[in-house]
Amino acid sequence: MKKSFKNTILISIIFLCFVLLLFDTLNNAPWEVLLSWRQSDTYSIAEIYKEEGINLSKPKFFYDGAEKNIVQLELQILPALGVLISNIFKFDIIFSLRLISVLFFLGSAIFMYLTASLYMKSTFAIFSMAVYMLTPLSLFLSRAIMPESAALFFYLGGVYFIFMRFKTKKKSYAYISAIFMAFAILEKIPTAFFGLAVIFYYLKEKKLKAIKSVEFYLYGIIALLPAICYFGYTKVKSVSNQQFVSGIANKHIFSAKLGDIFNIQTLKLHFNIFMEFFGIIVVILAIFGFLFVLAEKKYRNLLPWIISMALEVLTICAIIKFEYYYIFFVPVTAMLSGIIYNEIFKRRKGKYILMSIAIAFLIIEAFMTKEKYMKVDEHLDHNINTIRMHKDADVPFGINYASPVYIDALKTEGARIGLNHFDNVPKDKTLEIEYWIDEGIKNFVLLKPWGSTEEFSKILDNYGRIIYEDENLFIYRIE
């Protein structure tokens, strides 16, 4: 039996086991114990697409207000494809969205294998792929209702094809890579950090002649122009009335100071996330693999990739402080994990046993990740069902909760009250309630004990009455 056929069979078995591991979580509601906000936002966009039709340039949220808001976001490929699959095959929309995420992730795993196989034997490339798939962060995000799986697919496609460009000297690979990177950046802007590595590769090959190279500039135009045009268009206030992408950049990234990146709290954040969402096995393998990259000339070409994505971790991840922004470093740690085995065990007996031990630990960690994070938040789910049963149907409502998960889950227009971060909303609580009532909010949900529940309750007593109360929440009707 040819080795390539054996590898195909082995990869297929790994993919099948991976899907079986995740399959019973594909119907999970978006409000899971991890990243409920991000998942419910993407889900709500899909629900609105399903109701109003797909419009990639004008995604909408149910919040904040009595009407839906057009928002500036990344290109919403996942919600669009989820709606198409749901409509064609009559699948539940949640299942469709998670299924599309898994398919994108499996595609990214193939690119992970192909990229690793450029630097190591196929056995160890498959090991790298398995590490990539079983790392806790990528395992969770592989079926999350979020754009990360799609971004990983395009990002790793871009990585693979640019490596092929400089390995084979074929320019066509550069243009394919640029197309993949264009979609990756449209999905998640931090993938643009890989562009630093691309610049280095061109300078290494062409020296200063790179600045006169048509190919060099075409790569940049193809990779960056779609994102510049899309985000520039959606930033216009006549197109979107909530600039999420620009807002995050202005409030967090451009306003950050050097001390925010290298202080003790940030270093602790990095440590905790790597321990929790990468795992001690992957971290140890990656550290030793990196030493071989420094020591062995044949791996030096990986350094620009490693450094560019390390910069993404040190800047974007350090400033925004959300674990899912670390996902684009997972392929790097997976590659480094394969390198350590490729170097130490490629000519020694027992390599399969040692790899099996590492994989066994990762599988145990995968089941622990599934048990801990891939489940619906029972408290949220209970409250959502309670509100759905007792609030007035299809009536815009306000809620004193920072996350929009309740508004997204109920598929009803609503507003988050008491946040004090809207320029057009009064900071005084009485004036804020009056503002939202004038905007068309008819019900108010006050969660216990979150936020200023007691203060809001006293104010709302003057504008309406309680129509439901339990140990977790009040529901007011404005009269």
CSV table of C-alpha atoms in Angstrom, one decimal, residues 208-400:
chain,number,residue,atom,x,y,z
A,208,LEU,CA,16.0,45.5,-2.4
A,209,LYS,CA,14.7,44.5,-5.8
A,210,ALA,CA,11.5,43.5,-4.0
A,211,ILE,CA,10.4,47.1,-4.0
A,212,LYS,CA,10.4,47.1,-7.8
A,213,SER,CA,8.7,43.7,-8.0
A,214,VAL,CA,5.2,43.7,-9.6
A,215,GLU,CA,4.5,40.4,-7.8
A,216,PHE,CA,5.3,41.9,-4.4
A,217,TYR,CA,2.9,44.8,-4.9
A,218,LEU,CA,0.2,42.6,-6.5
A,219,TYR,CA,0.3,40.4,-3.5
A,220,GLY,CA,-0.3,43.3,-1.2
A,221,ILE,CA,-3.1,44.7,-3.3
A,222,ILE,CA,-4.9,41.4,-3.6
A,223,ALA,CA,-4.5,40.6,0.1
A,224,LEU,CA,-5.3,44.1,1.5
A,225,LEU,CA,-7.5,46.0,-0.9
A,226,PRO,CA,-10.8,44.0,-0.3
A,227,ALA,CA,-10.6,44.6,3.4
A,228,ILE,CA,-9.7,48.3,3.0
A,229,CYS,CA,-12.7,48.7,0.7
A,230,TYR,CA,-15.1,46.6,2.8
A,231,PHE,CA,-14.3,48.1,6.2
A,232,GLY,CA,-14.1,51.6,4.7
A,233,TYR,CA,-17.5,51.2,3.1
A,234,THR,CA,-19.2,49.8,6.2
A,235,LYS,CA,-17.6,52.5,8.4
A,236,VAL,CA,-19.7,55.1,6.6
A,237,LYS,CA,-22.5,56.1,9.0
A,238,SER,CA,-25.1,56.0,6.2
A,239,VAL,CA,-24.3,52.3,5.8
A,240,SER,CA,-23.9,51.2,9.4
A,241,ASN,CA,-24.9,53.0,12.7
A,242,GLN,CA,-22.6,50.9,14.9
A,243,GLN,CA,-18.9,50.7,14.0
A,244,PHE,CA,-17.8,47.7,16.0
A,245,VAL,CA,-14.5,47.1,14.1
A,246,SER,CA,-13.4,50.7,14.0
A,247,GLY,CA,-14.7,51.1,17.6
A,248,ILE,CA,-12.5,48.3,18.9
A,249,ALA,CA,-9.5,49.7,17.1
A,250,ASN,CA,-10.0,53.2,18.4
A,251,LYS,CA,-11.0,52.4,22.0
A,252,HIS,CA,-8.6,49.6,22.6
A,253,ILE,CA,-5.7,49.2,20.1
A,254,PHE,CA,-4.8,52.7,19.1
A,255,SER,CA,-5.3,54.1,22.6
A,256,ALA,CA,-3.1,51.4,24.1
A,257,LYS,CA,0.2,52.2,25.8
A,258,LEU,CA,3.5,50.2,25.7
A,259,GLY,CA,3.0,49.5,29.4
A,260,ASP,CA,-0.3,47.8,28.7
A,261,ILE,CA,1.5,45.2,26.6
A,262,PHE,CA,4.4,44.4,29.0
A,263,ASN,CA,3.0,44.8,32.5
A,264,ILE,CA,2.7,42.0,35.0
A,265,GLN,CA,-1.0,41.6,34.6
A,266,THR,CA,-0.6,41.1,30.8
A,267,LEU,CA,2.2,38.5,31.3
A,268,LYS,CA,-0.1,36.6,33.8
A,269,LEU,CA,-2.9,36.7,31.2
A,270,HIS,CA,-0.6,35.2,28.6
A,271,PHE,CA,0.5,32.5,31.0
A,272,ASN,CA,-3.0,31.6,32.1
A,273,ILE,CA,-4.4,31.4,28.6
A,274,PHE,CA,-1.5,29.3,27.3
A,275,MET,CA,-1.9,26.9,30.3
A,276,GLU,CA,-5.7,26.7,30.0
A,277,PHE,CA,-6.3,26.8,26.3
A,278,PHE,CA,-3.1,25.4,24.8
A,279,GLY,CA,-2.2,23.0,27.6
A,280,ILE,CA,1.0,22.1,29.3
A,281,ILE,CA,1.9,19.3,26.8
A,282,VAL,CA,1.6,21.6,23.8
A,283,VAL,CA,3.5,24.5,25.5
A,284,ILE,CA,6.4,22.2,26.4
A,285,LEU,CA,6.6,20.6,22.9
A,286,ALA,CA,6.4,24.0,21.3
A,287,ILE,CA,9.2,25.5,23.5
A,288,PHE,CA,11.6,22.6,22.6
A,289,GLY,CA,10.5,22.7,19.0
A,290,PHE,CA,11.4,26.4,18.9
A,291,LEU,CA,14.9,25.6,20.0
A,292,PHE,CA,15.3,23.4,17.0
A,293,VAL,CA,14.1,26.1,14.7
A,294,LEU,CA,16.9,28.3,16.1
A,295,ALA,CA,19.5,25.6,15.9
A,296,GLU,CA,18.6,24.0,12.5
A,297,LYS,CA,19.0,26.0,9.3
A,298,LYS,CA,16.3,24.0,7.5
A,299,TYR,CA,13.7,25.4,9.9
A,300,ARG,CA,14.8,29.0,9.8
A,301,ASN,CA,12.3,29.8,7.1
A,302,LEU,CA,9.6,29.4,9.8
A,303,LEU,CA,11.0,32.1,12.0
A,304,PRO,CA,9.2,35.0,10.2
A,305,TRP,CA,5.9,33.2,10.6
A,306,ILE,CA,6.6,32.5,14.3
A,307,ILE,CA,7.7,36.1,15.0
A,308,SER,CA,4.8,37.7,13.1
A,309,MET,CA,2.1,35.8,15.0
A,310,ALA,CA,4.0,36.2,18.3
A,311,LEU,CA,3.7,40.0,17.6
A,312,GLU,CA,-0.1,39.5,17.2
A,313,VAL,CA,-0.2,37.8,20.6
A,314,LEU,CA,2.0,40.5,22.2
A,315,THR,CA,-0.1,43.3,20.8
A,316,ILE,CA,-3.6,42.5,19.9
A,317,CYS,CA,-4.1,39.7,22.4
A,318,ALA,CA,-2.5,41.6,25.2
A,319,ILE,CA,-4.7,44.7,24.6
A,320,ILE,CA,-8.1,43.1,23.8
A,321,LYS,CA,-7.6,40.2,26.3
A,322,PHE,CA,-10.0,37.7,24.8
A,323,GLU,CA,-8.8,34.1,24.6
A,324,TYR,CA,-10.1,33.6,21.0
A,325,TYR,CA,-7.6,36.1,19.6
A,326,TYR,CA,-4.8,33.6,20.5
A,327,ILE,CA,-6.2,31.1,18.0
A,328,PHE,CA,-3.9,32.2,15.2
A,329,PHE,CA,-0.9,31.2,17.2
A,330,VAL,CA,-2.2,27.6,17.6
A,331,PRO,CA,-0.9,26.5,14.1
A,332,VAL,CA,2.6,27.8,15.1
A,333,THR,CA,2.6,25.7,18.3
A,334,ALA,CA,1.3,22.7,16.4
A,335,MET,CA,4.1,23.1,13.8
A,336,LEU,CA,6.8,23.4,16.6
A,337,SER,CA,5.3,20.3,18.3
A,338,GLY,CA,5.8,18.3,15.1
A,339,ILE,CA,9.4,19.6,14.7
A,340,ILE,CA,10.5,18.3,18.1
A,341,TYR,CA,9.3,14.8,17.3
A,342,ASN,CA,10.7,15.0,13.7
A,343,GLU,CA,14.2,15.9,15.1
A,344,ILE,CA,14.4,13.6,18.1
A,345,PHE,CA,12.5,10.5,17.1
A,346,LYS,CA,12.7,10.3,13.3
A,347,ARG,CA,15.5,7.7,13.4
A,348,ARG,CA,14.6,6.0,16.6
A,349,LYS,CA,12.4,3.0,17.4
A,350,GLY,CA,9.4,3.7,19.6
A,351,LYS,CA,8.5,7.0,17.9
A,352,TYR,CA,5.0,5.8,17.4
A,353,ILE,CA,4.6,4.9,21.0
A,354,LEU,CA,5.9,8.3,22.1
A,355,MET,CA,3.6,10.1,19.7
A,356,SER,CA,0.7,8.0,20.9
A,357,ILE,CA,1.4,8.9,24.5
A,358,ALA,CA,1.4,12.6,23.6
A,359,ILE,CA,-1.8,12.2,21.6
A,360,ALA,CA,-3.4,10.3,24.5
A,361,PHE,CA,-2.7,13.2,26.8
A,362,LEU,CA,-4.2,15.6,24.2
A,363,ILE,CA,-7.3,13.4,23.8
A,364,ILE,CA,-7.8,13.3,27.6
A,365,GLU,CA,-7.5,17.1,27.6
A,366,ALA,CA,-10.0,17.3,24.7
A,367,PHE,CA,-12.6,15.4,26.7
A,368,MET,CA,-11.9,17.7,29.6
A,369,THR,CA,-12.4,20.7,27.4
A,370,LYS,CA,-15.6,19.3,26.0
A,371,GLU,CA,-16.9,18.6,29.5
A,372,LYS,CA,-15.9,22.0,30.9
A,373,TYR,CA,-16.8,24.4,28.0
A,374,MET,CA,-18.9,22.7,25.3
A,375,LYS,CA,-22.1,22.9,27.2
A,376,VAL,CA,-25.0,25.3,27.5
A,377,ASP,CA,-24.9,27.7,30.4
A,378,GLU,CA,-27.8,26.4,32.5
A,379,HIS,CA,-28.4,29.6,34.4
A,380,LEU,CA,-28.5,31.6,31.1
A,381,ASP,CA,-30.7,29.0,29.5
A,382,HIS,CA,-33.1,29.0,32.4
A,383,ASN,CA,-33.4,32.8,32.4
A,384,ILE,CA,-33.8,33.0,28.7
A,385,ASN,CA,-36.7,30.5,28.7
A,386,THR,CA,-38.3,32.3,31.7
A,387,ILE,CA,-38.2,35.6,29.9
A,388,ARG,CA,-39.4,34.1,26.7
A,389,MET,CA,-42.5,32.7,28.5
A,390,HIS,CA,-43.4,35.8,30.5
A,391,LYS,CA,-42.4,38.9,28.6
A,392,ASP,CA,-44.8,40.4,26.1
A,393,ALA,CA,-44.3,38.6,22.7
A,394,ASP,CA,-42.3,40.5,20.0
A,395,VAL,CA,-42.0,43.6,22.2
A,396,PRO,CA,-38.7,45.4,22.4
A,397,PHE,CA,-37.2,45.2,25.9
A,398,GLY,CA,-34.5,46.6,28.0
A,399,ILE,CA,-32.3,44.5,30.3
A,400,ASN,CA,-29.6,45.4,32.9
